[in-house]
mmCIF file of C-alpha atoms in Angstrom:
data_model
loop_
_atom_site.group_PDB
_atom_site.id
_atom_site.type_symbol
_atom_site.label_atom_id
_atom_site.label_comp_id
_atom_site.label_asym_id
_atom_site.label_seq_id
_atom_site.Cartn_x
_atom_site.Cartn_y
_atom_site.Cartn_z
ATOM 1 C CA MET M 1 -95.075 9.024 -6.519
ATOM 2 C CA SER M 2 -98.915 9.435 -5.395
ATOM 3 C CA THR M 3 -100.297 10.440 -1.931
ATOM 4 C CA THR M 4 -103.092 10.058 0.048
ATOM 5 C CA PRO M 5 -105.526 12.857 -1.227
ATOM 6 C CA ALA M 6 -106.661 15.734 1.462
ATOM 7 C CA GLU M 7 -109.699 14.910 3.329
ATOM 8 C CA ASN M 8 -111.320 18.623 2.375
ATOM 9 C CA PRO M 9 -112.274 18.953 -0.319
ATOM 10 C CA ALA M 10 -111.942 22.768 -0.356
ATOM 11 C CA GLU M 11 -108.158 22.322 0.262
ATOM 12 C CA PRO M 12 -105.677 22.279 -2.781
ATOM 13 C CA PRO M 13 -104.535 18.359 -3.136
ATOM 14 C CA ALA M 14 -102.056 16.908 -1.701
ATOM 15 C CA PRO M 15 -98.688 17.557 -3.667
ATOM 16 C CA GLU M 16 -96.692 15.102 -5.510
ATOM 17 C CA LEU M 17 -94.135 13.632 -3.643
ATOM 18 C CA PHE M 18 -90.171 12.183 -5.062
ATOM 19 C CA THR M 19 -90.380 12.877 -8.812
ATOM 20 C CA TRP M 20 -87.886 15.550 -10.340
ATOM 21 C CA GLU M 21 -89.920 18.030 -10.227
ATOM 22 C CA PHE M 22 -89.882 17.773 -6.688
ATOM 23 C CA ALA M 23 -86.307 17.013 -5.867
ATOM 24 C CA THR M 24 -85.476 20.610 -7.779
ATOM 25 C CA ASP M 25 -87.402 22.023 -4.575
ATOM 26 C CA PRO M 26 -88.951 20.234 -2.084
ATOM 27 C CA TYR M 27 -89.974 23.378 0.235
ATOM 28 C CA PRO M 28 -93.158 24.129 -0.830
ATOM 29 C CA ALA M 29 -94.402 20.369 -0.845
ATOM 30 C CA TYR M 30 -93.219 20.345 3.026
ATOM 31 C CA ALA M 31 -94.939 23.204 3.198
ATOM 32 C CA TRP M 32 -97.727 21.812 2.392
ATOM 33 C CA LEU M 33 -97.706 18.746 4.653
ATOM 34 C CA ARG M 34 -96.310 20.663 7.656
ATOM 35 C CA GLU M 35 -99.403 22.610 7.426
ATOM 36 C CA HIS M 36 -102.506 19.825 6.164
ATOM 37 C CA ALA M 37 -100.520 16.473 7.342
ATOM 38 C CA PRO M 38 -97.743 17.323 9.213
ATOM 39 C CA VAL M 39 -97.283 13.393 10.235
ATOM 40 C CA HIS M 40 -98.027 11.865 7.008
ATOM 41 C CA ARG M 41 -98.025 8.231 5.760
ATOM 42 C CA ALA M 42 -96.339 8.472 1.528
ATOM 43 C CA LYS M 43 -94.928 5.510 -0.256
ATOM 44 C CA LEU M 44 -91.584 6.131 -0.600
ATOM 45 C CA PRO M 45 -89.924 5.502 -4.579
ATOM 46 C CA SER M 46 -88.794 1.455 -3.485
ATOM 47 C CA GLY M 47 -92.274 0.803 -2.586
ATOM 48 C CA VAL M 48 -91.462 0.847 1.175
ATOM 49 C CA GLU M 49 -94.398 2.876 3.222
ATOM 50 C CA ALA M 50 -93.068 5.518 6.165
ATOM 51 C CA TRP M 51 -94.289 8.039 8.326
ATOM 52 C CA LEU M 52 -92.490 11.865 7.312
ATOM 53 C CA VAL M 53 -92.711 14.079 10.163
ATOM 54 C CA THR M 54 -92.471 17.517 8.919
ATOM 55 C CA ARG M 55 -93.036 19.923 11.404
ATOM 56 C CA TYR M 56 -89.857 21.463 14.197
ATOM 57 C CA ALA M 57 -91.916 20.374 17.286
ATOM 58 C CA ASP M 58 -92.906 17.181 16.049
ATOM 59 C CA ALA M 59 -89.216 16.216 14.832
ATOM 60 C CA ARG M 60 -87.051 17.616 17.226
ATOM 61 C CA GLN M 61 -89.321 14.794 19.232
ATOM 62 C CA ALA M 62 -88.721 11.973 17.379
ATOM 63 C CA LEU M 63 -84.939 12.441 16.626
ATOM 64 C CA ALA M 64 -85.318 11.857 20.494
ATOM 65 C CA ASP M 65 -87.639 9.393 21.283
ATOM 66 C CA GLN M 66 -86.376 6.253 22.375
ATOM 67 C CA ARG M 67 -89.405 4.064 21.519
ATOM 68 C CA LEU M 68 -88.557 4.920 18.024
ATOM 69 C CA SER M 69 -85.221 2.165 17.361
ATOM 70 C CA LYS M 70 -82.423 2.718 14.552
ATOM 71 C CA ASN M 71 -82.434 -1.023 14.696
ATOM 72 C CA PRO M 72 -83.626 -2.166 11.190
ATOM 73 C CA ALA M 73 -84.657 -5.870 13.174
ATOM 74 C CA HIS M 74 -88.339 -3.382 14.459
ATOM 75 C CA HIS M 75 -88.703 -2.978 11.252
ATOM 76 C CA ASP M 76 -92.189 -5.057 10.665
ATOM 77 C CA GLU M 77 -91.785 -5.467 6.431
ATOM 78 C CA PRO M 78 -93.595 -7.007 4.160
ATOM 79 C CA ALA M 79 -91.656 -9.345 2.118
ATOM 80 C CA HIS M 80 -91.304 -6.804 -0.897
ATOM 81 C CA ALA M 81 -89.564 -4.369 1.326
ATOM 82 C CA LYS M 82 -86.759 -6.072 2.521
ATOM 83 C CA GLY M 83 -83.017 -5.246 2.007
ATOM 84 C CA LYS M 84 -84.851 -1.506 0.600
ATOM 85 C CA THR M 85 -84.214 0.283 3.826
ATOM 86 C CA GLY M 86 -80.400 1.410 5.110
ATOM 87 C CA ILE M 87 -77.643 1.594 3.144
ATOM 88 C CA PRO M 88 -77.469 -0.958 0.366
ATOM 89 C CA GLY M 89 -75.221 -3.885 0.765
ATOM 90 C CA GLU M 90 -73.768 -3.489 4.547
ATOM 91 C CA ARG M 91 -75.940 -6.542 5.892
ATOM 92 C CA LYS M 92 -74.635 -8.880 3.296
ATOM 93 C CA ALA M 93 -71.005 -6.853 4.212
ATOM 94 C CA GLU M 94 -71.619 -7.179 8.339
ATOM 95 C CA LEU M 95 -71.250 -3.059 8.343
ATOM 96 C CA MET M 96 -74.218 -3.527 10.656
ATOM 97 C CA THR M 97 -72.919 -2.487 13.705
ATOM 98 C CA HIS M 98 -72.687 0.816 13.611
ATOM 99 C CA LEU M 99 -74.310 3.876 15.374
ATOM 100 C CA LEU M 100 -76.763 4.409 12.507
ATOM 101 C CA ASN M 101 -78.233 1.204 13.105
ATOM 102 C CA ILE M 102 -78.015 0.816 17.051
ATOM 103 C CA ASP M 103 -80.004 1.677 20.169
ATOM 104 C CA PRO M 104 -78.788 1.624 23.462
ATOM 105 C CA PRO M 105 -76.729 0.042 25.357
ATOM 106 C CA ASP M 106 -74.849 -0.862 22.240
ATOM 107 C CA HIS M 107 -75.148 2.426 21.164
ATOM 108 C CA THR M 108 -73.798 3.567 24.341
ATOM 109 C CA ARG M 109 -70.982 2.020 24.854
ATOM 110 C CA LEU M 110 -69.897 2.609 21.116
ATOM 111 C CA ARG M 111 -69.989 6.110 20.937
ATOM 112 C CA ARG M 112 -68.617 6.126 24.163
ATOM 113 C CA LEU M 113 -65.569 4.398 22.669
ATOM 114 C CA VAL M 114 -65.715 6.442 19.106
ATOM 115 C CA SER M 115 -65.686 9.419 20.839
ATOM 116 C CA LYS M 116 -62.216 8.791 22.343
ATOM 117 C CA ALA M 117 -60.370 8.277 18.860
ATOM 118 C CA PHE M 118 -62.740 11.366 17.198
ATOM 119 C CA THR M 119 -62.011 14.706 19.448
ATOM 120 C CA PRO M 120 -62.329 17.680 19.102
ATOM 121 C CA ARG M 121 -59.115 18.392 19.486
ATOM 122 C CA ARG M 122 -57.836 15.350 16.611
ATOM 123 C CA VAL M 123 -60.814 17.899 14.548
ATOM 124 C CA ALA M 124 -58.916 21.054 15.437
ATOM 125 C CA GLU M 125 -55.695 19.544 14.373
ATOM 126 C CA PHE M 126 -56.753 18.884 11.135
ATOM 127 C CA ALA M 127 -57.252 21.957 9.604
ATOM 128 C CA PRO M 128 -54.283 22.716 8.013
ATOM 129 C CA ARG M 129 -54.377 19.408 5.982
ATOM 130 C CA VAL M 130 -58.087 20.577 5.266
ATOM 131 C CA GLN M 131 -56.514 23.877 3.752
ATOM 132 C CA GLU M 132 -53.931 22.512 2.237
ATOM 133 C CA LEU M 133 -56.524 19.929 -0.319
ATOM 134 C CA THR M 134 -58.944 22.724 -0.913
ATOM 135 C CA ASP M 135 -56.273 24.776 -2.259
ATOM 136 C CA GLN M 136 -54.428 21.969 -4.234
ATOM 137 C CA LEU M 137 -58.498 21.476 -5.428
ATOM 138 C CA ILE M 138 -59.048 24.903 -5.985
ATOM 139 C CA ASP M 139 -55.205 25.209 -8.131
ATOM 140 C CA SER M 140 -56.189 22.430 -10.101
ATOM 141 C CA PHE M 141 -59.047 24.374 -12.019
ATOM 142 C CA ALA M 142 -57.714 27.904 -11.298
ATOM 143 C CA ALA M 143 -56.574 28.297 -14.495
ATOM 144 C CA LYS M 144 -59.265 27.382 -16.632
ATOM 145 C CA GLY M 145 -62.146 29.995 -15.657
ATOM 146 C CA THR M 146 -64.669 26.833 -15.408
ATOM 147 C CA ALA M 147 -65.466 24.431 -13.337
ATOM 148 C CA ASP M 148 -67.836 21.876 -12.081
ATOM 149 C CA LEU M 149 -67.993 22.449 -8.324
ATOM 150 C CA ILE M 150 -69.035 18.997 -7.753
ATOM 151 C CA HIS M 151 -66.376 16.897 -9.409
ATOM 152 C CA GLU M 152 -63.818 19.320 -9.719
ATOM 153 C CA PHE M 153 -63.837 20.230 -5.713
ATOM 154 C CA ALA M 154 -67.314 19.776 -3.463
ATOM 155 C CA PHE M 155 -66.763 15.486 -4.101
ATOM 156 C CA PRO M 156 -62.863 15.385 -3.938
ATOM 157 C CA LEU M 157 -62.358 17.256 -0.660
ATOM 158 C CA PRO M 158 -64.501 15.284 1.885
ATOM 159 C CA ILE M 159 -63.224 11.616 0.402
ATOM 160 C CA TYR M 160 -59.260 12.955 0.837
ATOM 161 C CA ALA M 161 -59.916 14.457 4.111
ATOM 162 C CA ILE M 162 -61.755 11.414 5.598
ATOM 163 C CA CYS M 163 -58.982 9.096 3.852
ATOM 164 C CA ASP M 164 -56.223 10.890 5.035
ATOM 165 C CA LEU M 165 -58.164 11.343 9.219
ATOM 166 C CA LEU M 166 -58.597 7.402 8.697
ATOM 167 C CA GLY M 167 -55.049 6.800 7.607
ATOM 168 C CA VAL M 168 -56.042 5.248 4.545
ATOM 169 C CA PRO M 169 -52.749 5.380 2.766
ATOM 170 C CA ARG M 170 -52.282 7.987 -0.008
ATOM 171 C CA GLU M 171 -51.162 5.704 -3.026
ATOM 172 C CA ASP M 172 -55.065 4.010 -2.231
ATOM 173 C CA GLN M 173 -57.200 7.050 -1.444
ATOM 174 C CA ASP M 174 -58.406 7.127 -5.528
ATOM 175 C CA ASP M 175 -60.053 3.647 -4.991
ATOM 176 C CA PHE M 176 -62.108 5.339 -2.405
ATOM 177 C CA ARG M 177 -62.628 8.185 -4.285
ATOM 178 C CA ASP M 178 -64.385 5.291 -7.009
ATOM 179 C CA TRP M 179 -66.270 3.810 -4.832
ATOM 180 C CA ALA M 180 -67.875 6.804 -3.116
ATOM 181 C CA GLY M 181 -68.342 8.292 -6.725
ATOM 182 C CA MET M 182 -70.498 4.993 -7.406
ATOM 183 C CA MET M 183 -72.537 5.850 -4.258
ATOM 184 C CA ILE M 184 -73.476 9.502 -5.280
ATOM 185 C CA ARG M 185 -74.098 8.327 -8.943
ATOM 186 C CA HIS M 186 -76.327 5.318 -8.027
ATOM 187 C CA GLY M 187 -78.047 7.414 -4.873
ATOM 188 C CA GLY M 188 -81.246 7.712 -6.335
ATOM 189 C CA GLY M 189 -80.661 4.901 -8.700
ATOM 190 C CA PRO M 190 -80.301 0.868 -9.021
ATOM 191 C CA ARG M 191 -78.975 -0.662 -5.244
ATOM 192 C CA GLY M 192 -76.767 -2.944 -6.963
ATOM 193 C CA GLY M 193 -73.776 -0.853 -7.537
ATOM 194 C CA VAL M 194 -73.765 1.252 -4.771
ATOM 195 C CA ALA M 195 -73.592 -2.669 -2.853
ATOM 196 C CA ARG M 196 -70.953 -3.631 -4.925
ATOM 197 C CA SER M 197 -69.139 -0.299 -3.743
ATOM 198 C CA VAL M 198 -70.015 -1.134 -0.238
ATOM 199 C CA LYS M 199 -68.601 -4.753 -0.597
ATOM 200 C CA LYS M 200 -65.280 -3.714 -2.354
ATOM 201 C CA MET M 201 -64.861 -1.041 0.905
ATOM 202 C CA ARG M 202 -65.179 -3.825 4.012
ATOM 203 C CA GLY M 203 -62.656 -5.896 1.943
ATOM 204 C CA TYR M 204 -60.143 -3.162 2.181
ATOM 205 C CA LEU M 205 -60.711 -1.986 5.690
ATOM 206 C CA ALA M 206 -60.729 -5.425 7.123
ATOM 207 C CA GLU M 207 -57.120 -5.474 5.383
ATOM 208 C CA LEU M 208 -56.422 -1.813 6.634
ATOM 209 C CA ILE M 209 -57.355 -2.528 10.041
ATOM 210 C CA HIS M 210 -55.537 -5.791 10.667
ATOM 211 C CA ARG M 211 -52.417 -4.113 9.539
ATOM 212 C CA LYS M 212 -53.475 -0.760 11.840
ATOM 213 C CA ARG M 213 -53.611 -3.311 14.814
ATOM 214 C CA LEU M 214 -49.837 -4.624 13.661
ATOM 215 C CA ASP M 215 -48.450 -1.143 12.862
ATOM 216 C CA PRO M 216 -50.617 1.670 14.206
ATOM 217 C CA GLY M 217 -50.312 5.260 13.665
ATOM 218 C CA ASP M 218 -51.449 8.352 14.761
ATOM 219 C CA ASP M 219 -54.827 8.600 12.372
ATOM 220 C CA LEU M 220 -58.002 7.859 13.502
ATOM 221 C CA ILE M 221 -58.597 3.865 12.343
ATOM 222 C CA SER M 222 -55.232 3.139 14.786
ATOM 223 C CA GLY M 223 -57.385 5.123 17.298
ATOM 224 C CA LEU M 224 -60.509 3.419 17.277
ATOM 225 C CA ILE M 225 -58.353 -0.118 17.424
ATOM 226 C CA LYS M 226 -56.919 1.683 21.158
ATOM 227 C CA ALA M 227 -59.879 3.240 22.348
ATOM 228 C CA SER M 228 -60.912 0.797 25.329
ATOM 229 C CA ASP M 229 -63.227 2.435 28.241
ATOM 230 C CA HIS M 230 -63.418 -0.474 31.651
ATOM 231 C CA GLY M 231 -61.503 -3.128 29.440
ATOM 232 C CA GLU M 232 -63.623 -3.016 26.697
ATOM 233 C CA HIS M 233 -62.765 -2.544 22.924
ATOM 234 C CA LEU M 234 -64.210 -2.510 19.690
ATOM 235 C CA THR M 235 -64.503 -6.001 18.014
ATOM 236 C CA GLU M 236 -62.578 -5.938 13.758
ATOM 237 C CA ASN M 237 -66.483 -5.499 12.376
ATOM 238 C CA GLU M 238 -67.270 -3.163 14.755
ATOM 239 C CA ALA M 239 -64.212 -0.957 13.911
ATOM 240 C CA ALA M 240 -64.512 -1.404 10.160
ATOM 241 C CA ALA M 241 -68.587 -0.550 10.481
ATOM 242 C CA MET M 242 -67.754 2.589 11.974
ATOM 243 C CA ALA M 243 -64.880 3.448 9.823
ATOM 244 C CA PHE M 244 -67.089 2.941 6.896
ATOM 245 C CA ILE M 245 -70.211 4.349 8.200
ATOM 246 C CA LEU M 246 -67.997 7.769 9.196
ATOM 247 C CA LEU M 247 -66.330 7.612 5.387
ATOM 248 C CA PHE M 248 -70.100 6.676 4.236
ATOM 249 C CA ALA M 249 -71.644 9.497 6.404
ATOM 250 C CA GLY M 250 -68.730 11.914 6.316
ATOM 251 C CA PHE M 251 -68.223 12.742 2.892
ATOM 252 C CA GLU M 252 -71.362 13.195 1.135
ATOM 253 C CA THR M 253 -72.549 15.255 3.575
ATOM 254 C CA THR M 254 -69.629 17.619 2.924
ATOM 255 C CA VAL M 255 -70.007 17.406 -0.693
ATOM 256 C CA ASN M 256 -73.871 18.459 -0.256
ATOM 257 C CA LEU M 257 -72.771 21.443 2.651
ATOM 258 C CA VAL M 258 -70.335 23.088 -0.019
ATOM 259 C CA GLY M 259 -72.168 22.184 -3.362
ATOM 260 C CA ASN M 260 -75.905 23.556 -1.675
ATOM 261 C CA GLY M 261 -73.748 26.744 0.387
ATOM 262 C CA VAL M 262 -72.253 27.786 -2.799
ATOM 263 C CA TYR M 263 -75.200 27.685 -4.629
ATOM 264 C CA ALA M 264 -77.251 29.100 -2.343
ATOM 265 C CA LEU M 265 -74.610 32.066 -1.617
ATOM 266 C CA LEU M 266 -75.160 32.082 -6.096
ATOM 267 C CA ARG M 267 -78.089 32.730 -6.158
ATOM 268 C CA ASN M 268 -78.583 35.465 -2.777
ATOM 269 C CA PRO M 269 -75.873 37.622 -3.933
ATOM 270 C CA ASP M 270 -76.266 40.273 -0.773
ATOM 271 C CA GLN M 271 -75.558 37.583 1.211
ATOM 272 C CA ARG M 272 -72.210 36.487 -0.668
ATOM 273 C CA GLU M 273 -71.143 40.052 -0.715
ATOM 274 C CA ARG M 274 -71.858 40.222 2.928
ATOM 275 C CA LEU M 275 -69.393 37.408 3.330
ATOM 276 C CA GLN M 276 -66.623 38.034 1.406
ATOM 277 C CA THR M 277 -66.613 41.568 3.078
ATOM 278 C CA SER M 278 -66.682 40.049 6.236
ATOM 279 C CA ILE M 279 -63.910 37.473 5.476
ATOM 280 C CA ALA M 280 -61.644 39.970 3.489
ATOM 281 C CA ALA M 281 -61.878 41.872 6.609
ATOM 282 C CA GLY M 282 -61.017 38.802 8.622
ATOM 283 C CA GLU M 283 -63.591 37.935 10.586
ATOM 284 C CA ARG M 284 -65.047 34.604 11.539
ATOM 285 C CA ASP M 285 -68.107 35.568 13.213
ATOM 286 C CA LEU M 286 -70.465 35.621 9.915
ATOM 287 C CA LEU M 287 -68.582 32.589 8.474
ATOM 288 C CA GLU M 288 -69.379 30.717 11.482
ATOM 289 C CA THR M 289 -73.160 31.731 11.747
ATOM 290 C CA GLY M 290 -73.342 31.122 7.948
ATOM 291 C CA VAL M 291 -72.348 28.013 7.585
ATOM 292 C CA GLU M 292 -75.510 27.404 10.260
ATOM 293 C CA GLU M 293 -77.890 28.620 7.780
ATOM 294 C CA LEU M 294 -76.920 26.824 4.845
ATOM 295 C CA LEU M 295 -77.338 24.517 7.100
ATOM 296 C CA ARG M 296 -80.890 25.168 8.191
ATOM 297 C CA PHE M 297 -81.646 27.015 4.046
ATOM 298 C CA ASP M 298 -80.784 24.022 1.827
ATOM 299 C CA GLY M 299 -78.964 21.474 4.073
ATOM 300 C CA PRO M 300 -77.279 18.717 2.714
ATOM 301 C CA VAL M 301 -79.369 15.661 4.714
ATOM 302 C CA GLU M 302 -82.905 16.054 3.716
ATOM 303 C CA MET M 303 -84.229 13.119 5.967
ATOM 304 C CA ALA M 304 -82.721 11.854 8.771
ATOM 305 C CA THR M 305 -82.213 7.630 8.717
ATOM 306 C CA TRP M 306 -84.647 4.938 9.160
ATOM 307 C CA ARG M 307 -86.616 4.812 12.522
ATOM 308 C CA TYR M 308 -88.941 2.108 13.622
ATOM 309 C CA ALA M 309 -91.675 2.507 16.010
ATOM 310 C CA MET M 310 -90.978 -1.009 18.680
ATOM 311 C CA GLU M 311 -94.572 -0.174 19.959
ATOM 312 C CA PRO M 312 -97.778 2.100 19.070
ATOM 313 C CA LEU M 313 -97.011 5.939 19.870
ATOM 314 C CA THR M 314 -98.117 9.073 18.721
ATOM 315 C CA ILE M 315 -96.233 12.151 17.150
ATOM 316 C CA GLY M 316 -98.127 15.314 16.264
ATOM 317 C CA GLY M 317 -101.544 13.549 16.714
ATOM 318 C CA GLN M 318 -101.341 11.036 14.475
ATOM 319 C CA GLU M 319 -100.859 7.423 15.851
ATOM 320 C CA ILE M 320 -97.959 5.329 14.794
ATOM 321 C CA PRO M 321 -98.444 1.737 14.912
ATOM 322 C CA ALA M 322 -95.690 -0.962 16.329
ATOM 323 C CA GLY M 323 -92.893 -1.594 13.042
ATOM 324 C CA ASP M 324 -93.324 1.174 11.371
ATOM 325 C CA PRO M 325 -90.796 3.458 10.003
ATOM 326 C CA VAL M 326 -90.012 6.601 10.626
ATOM 327 C CA LEU M 327 -88.456 9.483 8.573
ATOM 328 C CA VAL M 328 -88.349 12.764 9.688
ATOM 329 C CA VAL M 329 -87.190 14.992 7.298
ATOM 330 C CA LEU M 330 -85.070 17.677 8.931
ATOM 331 C CA ALA M 331 -85.563 19.833 5.475
ATOM 332 C CA ALA M 332 -89.402 20.888 6.330
ATOM 333 C CA ALA M 333 -88.403 21.360 10.031
ATOM 334 C CA ASP M 334 -86.215 23.421 9.483
ATOM 335 C CA ARG M 335 -88.253 25.876 7.203
ATOM 336 C CA ASP M 336 -90.449 25.597 10.100
ATOM 337 C CA PRO M 337 -92.744 29.066 10.394
ATOM 338 C CA ALA M 338 -93.243 28.337 13.903
ATOM 339 C CA ARG M 339 -89.977 27.899 15.216
ATOM 340 C CA PHE M 340 -87.599 30.064 12.002
ATOM 341 C CA GLU M 341 -88.552 33.654 11.284
ATOM 342 C CA GLU M 342 -88.832 34.120 8.117
ATOM 343 C CA PRO M 343 -87.864 30.742 7.315
ATOM 344 C CA ASP M 344 -88.021 30.916 2.916
ATOM 345 C CA THR M 345 -85.135 33.557 3.488
ATOM 346 C CA LEU M 346 -81.463 32.812 3.833
ATOM 347 C CA ASP M 347 -79.703 34.937 6.367
ATOM 348 C CA LEU M 348 -76.660 34.791 7.240
ATOM 349 C CA SER M 349 -76.640 36.371 10.760
ATOM 350 C CA ARG M 350 -79.251 34.172 11.807
ATOM 351 C CA ARG M 351 -78.316 33.947 15.292
ATOM 352 C CA ASP M 352 -81.634 31.991 16.802
ATOM 353 C CA ASN M 353 -80.552 28.858 14.741
ATOM 354 C CA GLN M 354 -81.364 25.882 16.608
ATOM 355 C CA HIS M 355 -81.280 23.885 13.217
ATOM 356 C CA LEU M 356 -82.042 20.310 12.827
ATOM 357 C CA GLY M 357 -79.169 19.764 9.862
ATOM 358 C CA TYR M 358 -77.203 17.349 12.041
ATOM 359 C CA GLY M 359 -79.716 15.701 14.546
ATOM 360 C CA HIS M 360 -80.573 15.949 17.468
ATOM 361 C CA GLY M 361 -80.268 13.549 20.678
ATOM 362 C CA ILE M 362 -78.095 10.602 21.002
ATOM 363 C CA HIS M 363 -77.749 9.360 17.527
ATOM 364 C CA TYR M 364 -76.597 13.660 16.677
ATOM 365 C CA CYS M 365 -73.701 13.162 14.111
ATOM 366 C CA ILE M 366 -70.637 12.631 15.452
ATOM 367 C CA GLY M 367 -69.028 13.868 12.480
ATOM 368 C CA ALA M 368 -70.316 17.399 12.580
ATOM 369 C CA PRO M 369 -67.394 19.623 14.363
ATOM 370 C CA LEU M 370 -65.266 17.917 10.890
ATOM 371 C CA ALA M 371 -67.977 18.448 8.399
ATOM 372 C CA ARG M 372 -68.166 21.968 9.999
ATOM 373 C CA LEU M 373 -64.141 22.734 9.874
ATOM 374 C CA GLU M 374 -64.675 21.596 5.838
ATOM 375 C CA GLY M 375 -67.321 23.590 4.889
ATOM 376 C CA GLN M 376 -66.302 26.298 6.430
ATOM 377 C CA ILE M 377 -62.310 26.255 4.955
ATOM 378 C CA ALA M 378 -63.670 25.346 2.024
ATOM 379 C CA LEU M 379 -66.057 28.707 1.011
ATOM 380 C CA ALA M 380 -64.007 31.317 2.816
ATOM 381 C CA THR M 381 -61.142 29.754 0.322
ATOM 382 C CA LEU M 382 -63.610 29.766 -2.716
ATOM 383 C CA LEU M 383 -64.956 33.320 -2.097
ATOM 384 C CA THR M 384 -61.092 34.495 -1.291
ATOM 385 C CA ARG M 385 -59.755 33.155 -3.907
ATOM 386 C CA LEU M 386 -62.582 33.078 -6.861
ATOM 387 C CA PRO M 387 -64.085 36.258 -5.622
ATOM 388 C CA ASP M 388 -66.090 36.465 -8.584
ATOM 389 C CA LEU M 389 -67.504 33.543 -8.988
ATOM 390 C CA ARG M 390 -70.966 32.626 -10.847
ATOM 391 C CA LEU M 391 -72.896 30.311 -11.891
ATOM 392 C CA ALA M 392 -72.368 29.469 -15.550
ATOM 393 C CA GLY M 393 -75.708 28.354 -17.318
ATOM 394 C CA ASP M 394 -79.483 28.377 -16.018
ATOM 395 C CA PRO M 395 -80.425 27.386 -12.753
ATOM 396 C CA ALA M 396 -83.535 25.649 -14.431
ATOM 397 C CA ASP M 397 -81.072 23.080 -15.918
ATOM 398 C CA LEU M 398 -79.666 22.255 -12.969
ATOM 399 C CA ARG M 399 -80.110 18.724 -12.045
ATOM 400 C CA TRP M 400 -80.491 17.178 -8.328
ATOM 401 C CA ARG M 401 -79.960 13.430 -7.104
ATOM 402 C CA GLY M 402 -82.761 11.723 -6.384
ATOM 403 C CA GLY M 403 -81.556 9.815 -3.506
ATOM 404 C CA LEU M 404 -84.052 9.658 -0.281
ATOM 405 C CA ILE M 405 -81.619 11.189 2.577
ATOM 406 C CA MET M 406 -79.211 13.422 1.022
ATOM 407 C CA ARG M 407 -80.052 16.146 -1.052
ATOM 408 C CA GLY M 408 -77.021 17.757 -3.133
ATOM 409 C CA LEU M 409 -76.587 18.689 -7.188
ATOM 410 C CA ARG M 410 -75.667 16.023 -9.759
ATOM 411 C CA THR M 411 -73.472 19.078 -11.515
ATOM 412 C CA LEU M 412 -72.924 22.737 -10.712
ATOM 413 C CA PRO M 413 -71.053 25.003 -13.239
ATOM 414 C CA VAL M 414 -69.088 27.874 -12.819
ATOM 415 C CA ASP M 415 -66.893 30.679 -14.721
ATOM 416 C CA PHE M 416 -64.602 33.107 -13.148
ATOM 417 C CA THR M 417 -61.927 35.468 -14.123
ATOM 418 C CA PRO M 418 -59.036 32.892 -14.413
ATOM 419 C CA LEU M 419 -55.868 33.111 -12.459
ATOM 420 C CA ALA M 420 -52.263 33.122 -14.006
ATOM 421 C CA SER M 421 -51.186 29.596 -13.331
#
């Protein structure tokens, strides 16, 4: 995908963005953009043009700037761009009224209601179930001595976890796994397959919400239905949209946190050994700072979700016209040497680590505590039960999914000493 060449002929040419080579390692290109074009207008693979914000200070400011709307209605889109931003199929499925698509005061009301159901206590109480799922998945491949950690571990773990948390009956969870798999497989390709999965998920959620209204349980969907604030409740469409986005945003971020995190540890054996030693000693400090560092170093979300300028504004000295889309590149901001010392080095004990991996401001990821919990349990259990885990094959053969927002591996083949079944 071509980009605007540098104005100074003495400078190296601008890197090519959104190629397969770029997807494998985007960080050199982001370093170039931070230095030469920190707020850069690029043509995306979909044909839509958007501004990419790559420096930490600019990114943090943009994430909190309420002149940048989350509502796609503010996109001054030409005809060819219609339907090419956001999640495929969510508009037709009437799933637009979730936290990623709305601004205050609607966002304030919805977030307050959702927070009443999605509490830190609910997440903390869920830890034993996450541990149980983690052990069951490792049990399923431990005797083989080989596995694809994406498809056999990192992908099913958050799907089953979020289904349990939402209250999806066990007998229906494989359907969710199939729909989510379609979203992952088609992340960088045709949007039609994703849209069909979204439509099926919407139909199921509508029916499930209806059942929960009649017979509520101790689950998140029942909590969303019961949540009230000054007499206000979520509408059925709002409850369905919130359940959908918790599932959609809640599973792929964890897939990538675990997948990218394990891969980074395998490529940095000194850091991996430090973490294994710490976990074996019963310590938690390095595990907690380590997950934060993995989120910064090669996080699951490459770019924050779409924003649209509601009025002309300036970011990093660059004028942004009203109606233009803006994408904050979290992966670039979190490697900014103006904010992080030795940003391209993985340091699991890094303390000054206010990364933007889960956003910033009013749209900070509401599911971040759950993702952190899943990441910590998954990594600690893998490193404990499979201590000699190693990459199977050449890292150059690995392929990354080509989507715009998320960053994750298609596969992660590993070998290890088989465990007795």
